PDB file of C-alpha atoms in Angstrom:
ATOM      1  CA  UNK R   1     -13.407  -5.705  -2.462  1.00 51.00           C
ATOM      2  CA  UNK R   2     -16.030  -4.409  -4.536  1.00 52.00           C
ATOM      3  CA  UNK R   3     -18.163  -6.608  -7.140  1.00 58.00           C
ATOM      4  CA  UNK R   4     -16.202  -4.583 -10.473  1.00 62.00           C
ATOM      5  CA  UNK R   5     -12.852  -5.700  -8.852  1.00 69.00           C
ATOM      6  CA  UNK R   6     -13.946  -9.099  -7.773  1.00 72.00           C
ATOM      7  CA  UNK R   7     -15.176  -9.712 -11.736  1.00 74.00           C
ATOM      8  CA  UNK R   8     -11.658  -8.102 -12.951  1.00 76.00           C
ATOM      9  CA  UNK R   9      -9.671 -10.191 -10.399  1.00 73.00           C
ATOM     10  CA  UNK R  10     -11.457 -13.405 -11.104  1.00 75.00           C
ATOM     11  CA  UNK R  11     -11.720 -13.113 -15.251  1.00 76.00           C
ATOM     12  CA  UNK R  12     -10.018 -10.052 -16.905  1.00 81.00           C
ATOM     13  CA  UNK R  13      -6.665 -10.570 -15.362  1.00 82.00           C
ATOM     14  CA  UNK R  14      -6.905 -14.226 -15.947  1.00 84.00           C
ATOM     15  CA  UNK R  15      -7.722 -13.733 -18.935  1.00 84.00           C
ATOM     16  CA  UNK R  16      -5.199 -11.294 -20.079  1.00 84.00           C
ATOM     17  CA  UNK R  17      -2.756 -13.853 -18.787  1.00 86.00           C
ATOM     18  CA  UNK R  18      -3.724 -16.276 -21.016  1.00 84.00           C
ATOM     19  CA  UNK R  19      -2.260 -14.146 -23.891  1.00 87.00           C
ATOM     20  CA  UNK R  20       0.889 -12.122 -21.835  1.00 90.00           C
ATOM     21  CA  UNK R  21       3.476 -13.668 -20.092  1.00 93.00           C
ATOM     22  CA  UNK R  22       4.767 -11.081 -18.021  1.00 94.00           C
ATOM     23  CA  UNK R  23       0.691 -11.557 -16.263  1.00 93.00           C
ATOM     24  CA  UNK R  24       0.955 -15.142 -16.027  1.00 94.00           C
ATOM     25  CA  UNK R  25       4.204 -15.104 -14.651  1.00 95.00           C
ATOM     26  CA  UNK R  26       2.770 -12.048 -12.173  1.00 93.00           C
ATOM     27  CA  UNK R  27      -0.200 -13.970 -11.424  1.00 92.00           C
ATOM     28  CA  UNK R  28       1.435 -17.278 -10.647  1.00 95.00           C
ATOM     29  CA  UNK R  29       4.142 -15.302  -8.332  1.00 95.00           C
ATOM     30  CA  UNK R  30       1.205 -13.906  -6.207  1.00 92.00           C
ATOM     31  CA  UNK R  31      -0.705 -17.639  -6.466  1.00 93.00           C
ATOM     32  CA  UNK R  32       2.215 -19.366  -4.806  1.00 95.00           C
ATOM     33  CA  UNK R  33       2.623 -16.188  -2.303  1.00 93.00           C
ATOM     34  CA  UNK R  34      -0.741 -16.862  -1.316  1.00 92.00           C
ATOM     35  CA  UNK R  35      -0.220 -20.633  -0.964  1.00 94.00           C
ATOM     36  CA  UNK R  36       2.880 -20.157   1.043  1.00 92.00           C
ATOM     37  CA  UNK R  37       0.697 -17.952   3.539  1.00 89.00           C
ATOM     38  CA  UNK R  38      -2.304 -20.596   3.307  1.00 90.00           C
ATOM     39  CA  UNK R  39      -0.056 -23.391   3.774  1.00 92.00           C
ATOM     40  CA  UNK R  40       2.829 -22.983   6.438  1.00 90.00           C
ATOM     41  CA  UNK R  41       4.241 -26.340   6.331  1.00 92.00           C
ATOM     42  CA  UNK R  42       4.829 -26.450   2.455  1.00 94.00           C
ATOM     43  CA  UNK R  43       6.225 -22.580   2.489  1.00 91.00           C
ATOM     44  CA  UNK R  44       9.634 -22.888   1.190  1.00 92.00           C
ATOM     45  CA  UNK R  45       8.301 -24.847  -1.772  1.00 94.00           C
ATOM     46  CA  UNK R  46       5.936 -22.042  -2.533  1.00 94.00           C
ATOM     47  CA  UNK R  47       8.199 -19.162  -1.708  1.00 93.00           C
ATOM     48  CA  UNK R  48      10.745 -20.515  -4.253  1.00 94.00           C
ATOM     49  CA  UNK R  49       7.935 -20.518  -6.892  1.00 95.00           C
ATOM     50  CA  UNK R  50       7.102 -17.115  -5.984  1.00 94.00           C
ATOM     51  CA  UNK R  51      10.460 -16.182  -6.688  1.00 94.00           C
ATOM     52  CA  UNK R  52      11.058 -18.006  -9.911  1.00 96.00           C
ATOM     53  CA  UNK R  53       8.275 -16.406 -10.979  1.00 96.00           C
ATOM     54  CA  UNK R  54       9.023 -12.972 -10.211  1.00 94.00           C
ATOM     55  CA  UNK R  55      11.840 -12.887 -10.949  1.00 95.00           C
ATOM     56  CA  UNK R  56      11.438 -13.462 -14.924  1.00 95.00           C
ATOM     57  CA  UNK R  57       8.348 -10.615 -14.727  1.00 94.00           C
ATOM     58  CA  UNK R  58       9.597  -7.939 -12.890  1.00 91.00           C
ATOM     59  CA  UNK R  59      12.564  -6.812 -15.840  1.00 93.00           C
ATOM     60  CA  UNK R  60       9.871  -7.597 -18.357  1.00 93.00           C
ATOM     61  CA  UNK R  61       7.761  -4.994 -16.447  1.00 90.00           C
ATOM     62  CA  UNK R  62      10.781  -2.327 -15.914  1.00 88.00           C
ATOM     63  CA  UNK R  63      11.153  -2.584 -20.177  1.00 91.00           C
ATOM     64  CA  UNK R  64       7.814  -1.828 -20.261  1.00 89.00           C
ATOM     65  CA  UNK R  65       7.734   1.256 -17.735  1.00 85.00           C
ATOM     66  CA  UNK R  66      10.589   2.549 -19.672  1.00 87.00           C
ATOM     67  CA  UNK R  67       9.256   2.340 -23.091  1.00 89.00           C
ATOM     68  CA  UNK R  68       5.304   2.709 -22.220  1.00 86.00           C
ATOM     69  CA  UNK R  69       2.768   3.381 -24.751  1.00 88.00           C
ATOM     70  CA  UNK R  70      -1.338   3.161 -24.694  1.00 87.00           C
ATOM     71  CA  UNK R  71      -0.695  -0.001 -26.656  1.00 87.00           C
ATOM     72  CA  UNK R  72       0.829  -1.346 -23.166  1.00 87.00           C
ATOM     73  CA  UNK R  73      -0.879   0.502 -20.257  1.00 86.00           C
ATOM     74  CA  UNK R  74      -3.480  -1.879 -19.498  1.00 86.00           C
ATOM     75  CA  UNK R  75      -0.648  -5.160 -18.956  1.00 88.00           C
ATOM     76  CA  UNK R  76       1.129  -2.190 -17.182  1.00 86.00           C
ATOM     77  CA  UNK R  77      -1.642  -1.382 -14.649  1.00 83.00           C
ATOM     78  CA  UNK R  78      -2.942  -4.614 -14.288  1.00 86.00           C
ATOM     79  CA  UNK R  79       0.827  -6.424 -13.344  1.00 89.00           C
ATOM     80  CA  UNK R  80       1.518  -3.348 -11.144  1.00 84.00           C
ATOM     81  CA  UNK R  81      -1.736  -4.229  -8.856  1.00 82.00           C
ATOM     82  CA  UNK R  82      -0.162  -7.790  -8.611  1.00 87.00           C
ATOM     83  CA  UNK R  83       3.368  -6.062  -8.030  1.00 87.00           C
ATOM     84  CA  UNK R  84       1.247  -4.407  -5.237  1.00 82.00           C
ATOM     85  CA  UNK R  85       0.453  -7.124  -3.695  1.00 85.00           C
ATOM     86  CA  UNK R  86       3.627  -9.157  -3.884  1.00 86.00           C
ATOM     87  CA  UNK R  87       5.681  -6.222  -2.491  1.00 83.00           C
ATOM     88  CA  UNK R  88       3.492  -6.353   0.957  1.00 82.00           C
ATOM     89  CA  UNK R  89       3.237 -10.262   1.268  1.00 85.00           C
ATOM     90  CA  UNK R  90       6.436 -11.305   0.322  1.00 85.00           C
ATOM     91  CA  UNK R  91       8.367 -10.374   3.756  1.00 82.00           C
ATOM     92  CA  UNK R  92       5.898 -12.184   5.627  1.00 81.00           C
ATOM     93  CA  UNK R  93       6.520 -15.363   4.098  1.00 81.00           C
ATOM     94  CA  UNK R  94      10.103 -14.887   3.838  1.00 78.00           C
ATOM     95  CA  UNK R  95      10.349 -14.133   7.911  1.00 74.00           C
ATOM     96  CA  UNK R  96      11.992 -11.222   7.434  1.00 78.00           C
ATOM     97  CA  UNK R  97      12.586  -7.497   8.518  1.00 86.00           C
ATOM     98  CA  UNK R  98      13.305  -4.891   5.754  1.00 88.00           C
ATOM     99  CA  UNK R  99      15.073  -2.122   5.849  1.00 93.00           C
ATOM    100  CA  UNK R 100      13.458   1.569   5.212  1.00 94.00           C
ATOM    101  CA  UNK R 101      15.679   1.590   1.852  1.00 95.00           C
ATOM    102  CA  UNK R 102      14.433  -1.915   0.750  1.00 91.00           C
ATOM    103  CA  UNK R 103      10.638  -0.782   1.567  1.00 90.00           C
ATOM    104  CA  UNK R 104      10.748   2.449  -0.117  1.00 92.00           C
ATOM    105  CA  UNK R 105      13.025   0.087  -3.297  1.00 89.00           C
ATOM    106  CA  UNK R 106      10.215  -1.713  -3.693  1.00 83.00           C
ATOM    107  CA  UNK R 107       7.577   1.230  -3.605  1.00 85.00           C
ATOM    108  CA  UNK R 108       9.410   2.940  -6.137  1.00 84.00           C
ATOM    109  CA  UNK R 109       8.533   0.137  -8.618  1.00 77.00           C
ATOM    110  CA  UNK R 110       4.905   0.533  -8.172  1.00 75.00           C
ATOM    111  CA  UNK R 111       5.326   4.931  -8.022  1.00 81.00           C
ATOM    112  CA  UNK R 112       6.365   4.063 -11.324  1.00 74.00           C
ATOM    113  CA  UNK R 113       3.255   2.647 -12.729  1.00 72.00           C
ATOM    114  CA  UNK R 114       1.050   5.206 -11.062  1.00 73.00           C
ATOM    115  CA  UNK R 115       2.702   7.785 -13.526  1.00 75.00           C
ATOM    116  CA  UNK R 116       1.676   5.439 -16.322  1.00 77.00           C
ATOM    117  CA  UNK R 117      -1.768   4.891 -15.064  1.00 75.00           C
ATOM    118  CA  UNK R 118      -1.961   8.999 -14.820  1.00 76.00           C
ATOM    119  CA  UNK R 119      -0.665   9.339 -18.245  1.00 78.00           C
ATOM    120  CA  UNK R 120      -2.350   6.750 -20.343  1.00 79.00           C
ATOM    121  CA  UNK R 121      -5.981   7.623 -18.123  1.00 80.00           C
ATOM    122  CA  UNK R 122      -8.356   7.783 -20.916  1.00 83.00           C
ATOM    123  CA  UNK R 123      -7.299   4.946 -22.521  1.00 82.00           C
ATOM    124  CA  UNK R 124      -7.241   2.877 -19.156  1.00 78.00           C
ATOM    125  CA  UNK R 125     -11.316   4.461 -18.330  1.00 80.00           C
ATOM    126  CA  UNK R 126     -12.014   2.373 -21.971  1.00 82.00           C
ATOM    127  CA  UNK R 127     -10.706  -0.843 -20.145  1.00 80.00           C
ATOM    128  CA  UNK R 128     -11.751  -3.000 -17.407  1.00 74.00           C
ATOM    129  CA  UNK R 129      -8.745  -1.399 -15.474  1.00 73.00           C
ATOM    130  CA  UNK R 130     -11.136   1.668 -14.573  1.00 71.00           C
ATOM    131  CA  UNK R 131     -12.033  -0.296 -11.510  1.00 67.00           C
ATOM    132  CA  UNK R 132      -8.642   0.553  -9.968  1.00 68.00           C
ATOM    133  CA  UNK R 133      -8.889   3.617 -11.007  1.00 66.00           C
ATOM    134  CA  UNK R 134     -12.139   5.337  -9.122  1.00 57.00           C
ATOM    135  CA  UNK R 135     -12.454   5.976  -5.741  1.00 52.00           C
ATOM    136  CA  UNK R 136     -15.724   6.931  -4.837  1.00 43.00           C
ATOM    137  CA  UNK R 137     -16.747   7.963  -1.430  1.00 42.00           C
ATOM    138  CA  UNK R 138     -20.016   6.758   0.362  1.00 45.00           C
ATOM    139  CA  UNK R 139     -21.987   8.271   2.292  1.00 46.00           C
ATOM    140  CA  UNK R 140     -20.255  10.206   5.366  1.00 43.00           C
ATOM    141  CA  UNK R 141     -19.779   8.701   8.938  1.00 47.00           C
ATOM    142  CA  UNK R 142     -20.695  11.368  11.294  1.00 44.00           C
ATOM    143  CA  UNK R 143     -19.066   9.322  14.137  1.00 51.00           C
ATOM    144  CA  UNK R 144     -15.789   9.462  12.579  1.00 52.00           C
ATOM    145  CA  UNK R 145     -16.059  12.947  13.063  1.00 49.00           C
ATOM    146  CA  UNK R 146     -15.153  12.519  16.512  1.00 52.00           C
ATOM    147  CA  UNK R 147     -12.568   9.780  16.120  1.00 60.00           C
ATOM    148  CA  UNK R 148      -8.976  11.005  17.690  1.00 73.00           C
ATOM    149  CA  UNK R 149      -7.529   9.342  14.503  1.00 74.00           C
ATOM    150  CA  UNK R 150      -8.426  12.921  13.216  1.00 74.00           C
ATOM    151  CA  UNK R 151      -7.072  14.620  16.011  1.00 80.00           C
ATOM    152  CA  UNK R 152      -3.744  12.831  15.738  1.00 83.00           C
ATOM    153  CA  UNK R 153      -3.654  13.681  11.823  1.00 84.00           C
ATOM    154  CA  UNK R 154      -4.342  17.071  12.772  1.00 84.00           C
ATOM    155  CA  UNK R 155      -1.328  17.325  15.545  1.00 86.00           C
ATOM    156  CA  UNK R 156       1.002  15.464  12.817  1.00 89.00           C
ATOM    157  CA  UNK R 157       0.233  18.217  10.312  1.00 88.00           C
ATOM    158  CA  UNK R 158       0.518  20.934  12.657  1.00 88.00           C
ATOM    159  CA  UNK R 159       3.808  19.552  13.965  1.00 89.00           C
ATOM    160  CA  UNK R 160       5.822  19.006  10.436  1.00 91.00           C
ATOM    161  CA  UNK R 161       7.290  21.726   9.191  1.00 89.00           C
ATOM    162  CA  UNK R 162       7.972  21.316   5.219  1.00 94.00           C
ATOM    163  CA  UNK R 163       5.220  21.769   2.958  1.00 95.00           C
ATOM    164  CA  UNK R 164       5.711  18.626   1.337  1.00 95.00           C
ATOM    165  CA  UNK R 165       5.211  16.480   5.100  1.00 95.00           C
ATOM    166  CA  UNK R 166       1.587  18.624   5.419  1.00 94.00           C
ATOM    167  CA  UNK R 167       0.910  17.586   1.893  1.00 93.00           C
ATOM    168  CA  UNK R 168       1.769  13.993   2.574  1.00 93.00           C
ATOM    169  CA  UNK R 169      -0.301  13.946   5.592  1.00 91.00           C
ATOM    170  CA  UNK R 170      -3.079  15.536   4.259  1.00 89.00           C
ATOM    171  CA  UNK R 171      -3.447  12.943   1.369  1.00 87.00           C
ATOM    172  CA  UNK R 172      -3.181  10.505   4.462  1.00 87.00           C
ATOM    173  CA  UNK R 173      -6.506  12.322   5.677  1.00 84.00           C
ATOM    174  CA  UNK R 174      -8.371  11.668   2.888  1.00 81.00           C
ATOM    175  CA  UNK R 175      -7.250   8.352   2.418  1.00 78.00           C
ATOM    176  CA  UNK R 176      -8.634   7.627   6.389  1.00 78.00           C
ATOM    177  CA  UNK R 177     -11.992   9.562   5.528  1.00 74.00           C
ATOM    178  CA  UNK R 178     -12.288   7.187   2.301  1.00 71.00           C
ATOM    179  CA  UNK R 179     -11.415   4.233   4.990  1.00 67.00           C
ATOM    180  CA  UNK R 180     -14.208   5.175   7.305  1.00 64.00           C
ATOM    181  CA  UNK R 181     -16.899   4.989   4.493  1.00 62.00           C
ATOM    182  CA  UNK R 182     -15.997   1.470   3.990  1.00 56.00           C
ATOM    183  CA  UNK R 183     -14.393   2.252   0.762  1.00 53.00           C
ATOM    184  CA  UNK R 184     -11.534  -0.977  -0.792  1.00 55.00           C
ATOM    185  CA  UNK R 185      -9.735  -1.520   2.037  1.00 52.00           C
ATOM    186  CA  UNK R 186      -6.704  -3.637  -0.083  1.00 53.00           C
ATOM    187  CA  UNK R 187      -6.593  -1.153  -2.169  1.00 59.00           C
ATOM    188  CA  UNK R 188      -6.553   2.307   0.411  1.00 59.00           C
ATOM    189  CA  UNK R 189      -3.438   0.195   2.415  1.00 57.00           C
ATOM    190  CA  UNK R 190      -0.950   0.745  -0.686  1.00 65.00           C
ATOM    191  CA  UNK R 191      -2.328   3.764  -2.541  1.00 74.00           C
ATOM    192  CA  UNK R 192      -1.271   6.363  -0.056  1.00 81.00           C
ATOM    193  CA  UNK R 193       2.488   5.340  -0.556  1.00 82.00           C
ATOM    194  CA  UNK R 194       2.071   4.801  -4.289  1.00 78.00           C
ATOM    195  CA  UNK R 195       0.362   8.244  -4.577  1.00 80.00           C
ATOM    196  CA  UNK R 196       2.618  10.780  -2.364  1.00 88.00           C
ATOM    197  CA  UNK R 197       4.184  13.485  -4.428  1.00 90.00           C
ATOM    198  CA  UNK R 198       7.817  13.163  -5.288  1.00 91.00           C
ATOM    199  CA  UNK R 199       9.129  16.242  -3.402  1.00 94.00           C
ATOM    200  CA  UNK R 200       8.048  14.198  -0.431  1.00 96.00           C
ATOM    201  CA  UNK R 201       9.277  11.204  -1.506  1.00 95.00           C
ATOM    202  CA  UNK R 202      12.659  12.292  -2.172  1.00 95.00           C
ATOM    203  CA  UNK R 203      12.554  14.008   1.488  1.00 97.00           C
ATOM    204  CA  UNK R 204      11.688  10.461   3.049  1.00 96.00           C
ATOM    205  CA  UNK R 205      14.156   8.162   0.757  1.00 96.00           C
ATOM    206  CA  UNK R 206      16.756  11.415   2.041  1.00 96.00           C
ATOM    207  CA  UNK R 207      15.730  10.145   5.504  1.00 96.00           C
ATOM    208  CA  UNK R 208      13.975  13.534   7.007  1.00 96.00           C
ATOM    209  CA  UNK R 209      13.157  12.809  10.738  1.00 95.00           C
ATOM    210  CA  UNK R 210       9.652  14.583   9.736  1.00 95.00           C
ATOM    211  CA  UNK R 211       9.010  12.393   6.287  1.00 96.00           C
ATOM    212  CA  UNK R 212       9.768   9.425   8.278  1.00 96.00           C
ATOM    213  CA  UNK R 213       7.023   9.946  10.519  1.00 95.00           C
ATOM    214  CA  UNK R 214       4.475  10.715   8.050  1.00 95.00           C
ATOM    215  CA  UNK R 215       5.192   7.478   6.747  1.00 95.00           C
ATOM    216  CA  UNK R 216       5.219   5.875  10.017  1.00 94.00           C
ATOM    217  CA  UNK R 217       1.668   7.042  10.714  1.00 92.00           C
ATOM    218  CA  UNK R 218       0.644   5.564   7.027  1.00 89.00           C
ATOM    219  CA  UNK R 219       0.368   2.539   9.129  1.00 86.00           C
ATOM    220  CA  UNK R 220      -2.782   3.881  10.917  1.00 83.00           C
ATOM    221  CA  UNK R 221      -4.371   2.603   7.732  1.00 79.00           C
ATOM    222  CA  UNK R 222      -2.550  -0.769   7.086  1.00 80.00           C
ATOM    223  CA  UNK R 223      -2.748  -2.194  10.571  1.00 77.00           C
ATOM    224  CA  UNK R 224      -6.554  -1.382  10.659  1.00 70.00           C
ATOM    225  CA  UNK R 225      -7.143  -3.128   7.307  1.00 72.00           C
ATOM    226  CA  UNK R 226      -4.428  -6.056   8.196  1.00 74.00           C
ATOM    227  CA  UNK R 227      -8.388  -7.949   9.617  1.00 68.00           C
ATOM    228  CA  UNK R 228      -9.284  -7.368   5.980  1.00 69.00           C
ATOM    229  CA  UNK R 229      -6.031  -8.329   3.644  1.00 76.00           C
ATOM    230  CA  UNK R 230      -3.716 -11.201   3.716  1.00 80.00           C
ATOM    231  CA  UNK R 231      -1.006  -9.759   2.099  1.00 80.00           C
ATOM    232  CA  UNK R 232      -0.462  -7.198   4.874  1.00 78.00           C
ATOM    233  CA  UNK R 233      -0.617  -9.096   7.635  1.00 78.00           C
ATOM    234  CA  UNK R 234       2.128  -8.287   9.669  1.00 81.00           C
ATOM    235  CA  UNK R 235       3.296  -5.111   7.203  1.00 83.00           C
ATOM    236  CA  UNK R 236       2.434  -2.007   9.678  1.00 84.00           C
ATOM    237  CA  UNK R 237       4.955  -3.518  12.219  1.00 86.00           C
ATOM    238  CA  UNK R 238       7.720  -3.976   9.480  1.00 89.00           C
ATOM    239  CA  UNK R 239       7.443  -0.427   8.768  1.00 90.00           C
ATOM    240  CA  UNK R 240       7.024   0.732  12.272  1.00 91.00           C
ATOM    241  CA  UNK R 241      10.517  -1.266  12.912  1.00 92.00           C
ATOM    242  CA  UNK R 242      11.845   0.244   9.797  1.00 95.00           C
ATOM    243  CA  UNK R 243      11.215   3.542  10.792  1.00 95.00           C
ATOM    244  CA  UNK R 244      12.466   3.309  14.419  1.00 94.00           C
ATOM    245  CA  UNK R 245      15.851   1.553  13.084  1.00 95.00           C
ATOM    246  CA  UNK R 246      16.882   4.423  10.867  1.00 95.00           C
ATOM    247  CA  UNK R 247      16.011   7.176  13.876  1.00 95.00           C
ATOM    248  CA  UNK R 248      19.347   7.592  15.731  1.00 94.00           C
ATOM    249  CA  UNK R 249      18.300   7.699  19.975  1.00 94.00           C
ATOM    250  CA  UNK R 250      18.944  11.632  19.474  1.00 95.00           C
ATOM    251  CA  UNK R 251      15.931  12.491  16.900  1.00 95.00           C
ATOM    252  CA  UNK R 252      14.234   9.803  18.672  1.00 94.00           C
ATOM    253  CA  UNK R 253      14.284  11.906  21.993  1.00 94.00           C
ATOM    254  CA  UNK R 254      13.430  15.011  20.394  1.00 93.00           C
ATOM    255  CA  UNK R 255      10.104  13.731  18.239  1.00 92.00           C
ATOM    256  CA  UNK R 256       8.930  11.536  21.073  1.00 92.00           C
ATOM    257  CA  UNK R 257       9.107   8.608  18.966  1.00 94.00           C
ATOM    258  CA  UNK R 258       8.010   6.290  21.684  1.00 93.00           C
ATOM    259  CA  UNK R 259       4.786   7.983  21.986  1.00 92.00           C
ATOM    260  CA  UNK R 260       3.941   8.250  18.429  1.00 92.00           C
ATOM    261  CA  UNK R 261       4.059   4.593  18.174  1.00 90.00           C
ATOM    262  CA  UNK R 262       1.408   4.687  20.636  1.00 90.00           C
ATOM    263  CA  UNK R 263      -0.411   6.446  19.203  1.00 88.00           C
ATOM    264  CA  UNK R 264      -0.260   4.808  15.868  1.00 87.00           C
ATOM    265  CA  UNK R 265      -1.416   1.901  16.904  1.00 84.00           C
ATOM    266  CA  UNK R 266      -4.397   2.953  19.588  1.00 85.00           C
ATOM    267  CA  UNK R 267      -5.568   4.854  16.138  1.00 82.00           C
ATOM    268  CA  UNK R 268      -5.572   1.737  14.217  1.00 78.00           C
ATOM    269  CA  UNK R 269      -7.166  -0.555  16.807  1.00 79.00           C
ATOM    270  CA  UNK R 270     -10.008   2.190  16.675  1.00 78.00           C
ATOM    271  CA  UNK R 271     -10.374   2.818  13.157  1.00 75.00           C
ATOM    272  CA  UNK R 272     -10.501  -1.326  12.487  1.00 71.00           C
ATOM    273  CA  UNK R 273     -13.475  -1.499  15.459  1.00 75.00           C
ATOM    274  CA  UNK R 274     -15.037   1.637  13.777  1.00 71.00           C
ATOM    275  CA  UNK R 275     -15.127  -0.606  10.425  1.00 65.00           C
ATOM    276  CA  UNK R 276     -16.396  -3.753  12.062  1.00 67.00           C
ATOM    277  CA  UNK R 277     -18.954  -2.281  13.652  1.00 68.00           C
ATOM    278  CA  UNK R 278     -20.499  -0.357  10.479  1.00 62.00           C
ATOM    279  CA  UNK R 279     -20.344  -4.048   8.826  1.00 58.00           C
ATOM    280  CA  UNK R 280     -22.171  -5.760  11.799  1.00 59.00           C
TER     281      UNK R 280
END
């Protein structure tokens, strides 16, 4: 995390909170998830808190997507980065395995608030929200170049057929060249999923053997970054399970799911030890 975001996680968004309770209730939710991970012995005390707390935000936060205005599309952007981060820590301190459907539920929450943030732009560049909204690259890493992460994003692409699977997979691309540079890790781990254009989505919430696996090799980027961020730990493996439970054996024969697991996580491991290494 970069200086800007540090400053906006540590005083704007506290600060906002101060005055908006659908923030402080977002803020305390992700406090106590945190806790809960920090402190395994007191977890169901802080998991329940985490839910209390949620629980009055979120329909505060679905009023507001429905009835958003540049009056509310700071609180908007700035709860949905906290939505972010509740959606991928929460199963880990609950100990539990979700379902594709409940993943891609709780996506669809923060898809929402990307429109916003797309929308209400110029009036979000005026605010100390512009932090999450630029995504520079550095400089290039010429030994990326011959990474076989690439290779394996090149094979995926050349092996879906639908337009809207390249497309997905090609936004994966850049999101793994903007990895390489070093670039926000917590934030590359849930903007791919949040980002993905809706004729894709649809394909993947319609359960398309091909959409599935684009989003199964998303993962390249979450389990290299899971050194980096709490509040994925564990998160690539949910989906990985996710993905393999809705397969029947059939499609799972035909697309050599077993091997593109594989190679899912080999590509990880050797993006994460590409990272280290540029930060020893």
């Amino acid at each position: 995390m970069g200086a800007p975001q540090k400053h906006v996680w540590q005083h704007e968004i506290p600060a906002l909170s101060a005055s908006n309770i659908i923030l402080m209730h977002g803020l305390l939710a992700v406090t106590a998830i945190h806790c809960a991970w920090k402190e395994p012995a007191r977890r169901n005390i802080y998991r329940a808190r985490a839910l209390h707390h949620h629980g009055l935000s979120l329909p505060i936060f679905q009023d507001m997507i429905a009835s958003a205005s540049s009056e509310t599309a700071v609180v908007i952007v700035a709860y949905s980065v906290l939505l972010s981060i509740w959606v991928y820590a929460f199963p880990d301190i609950a100990a539990e395995q979700p379902s594709l459907d409940d993943i891609l539920g709780s996506i669809e929450v923060i898809r929402g608030s990307r429109k916003i943030a797309r929308l209400y732009r110029d009036v979000l560049k005026e605010s100390h929200m512009r932090v999450f909204l630029t995504s520079p690259l550095q400089e290039p890493v010429l030994e990326y170049q011959g990474l076989s992460t690439r290779q394996i994003l090149q094979l995926l692409r050349d092996r879906v057929g639908h337009q809207a699977d390249k497309t997905a997979a090609q936004k994966l691309q850049i999101s793994l060249d903007q990895y390489v540079t070093g670039f926000d890790y917590s934030r590359l781990a849930a903007t791919w999923m949040a980002s993905v254009e809706d004729d894709y989505w649809t394909r993947l919430r319609d359960h398309h053997p091909d959409a599935i696996l684009v989003f199964a090799y998303s993962t390249l980027l979450i389990r290299a970054s899971e050194h980096e961020c709490w509040w994925v730990s564990g998160w690539s493996k949910r989906i990985l399970q996710a993905c393999g439970d809705v397969l029947s054996p059939e499609v799972k024969m035909t697309i050599d799911w077993v091997d593109h697991e594989n190679r899912i996580r080999a590509g990880a491991d050797e993006l994460a030890e590409t990272v280290k290494a540029r930060q020893r």
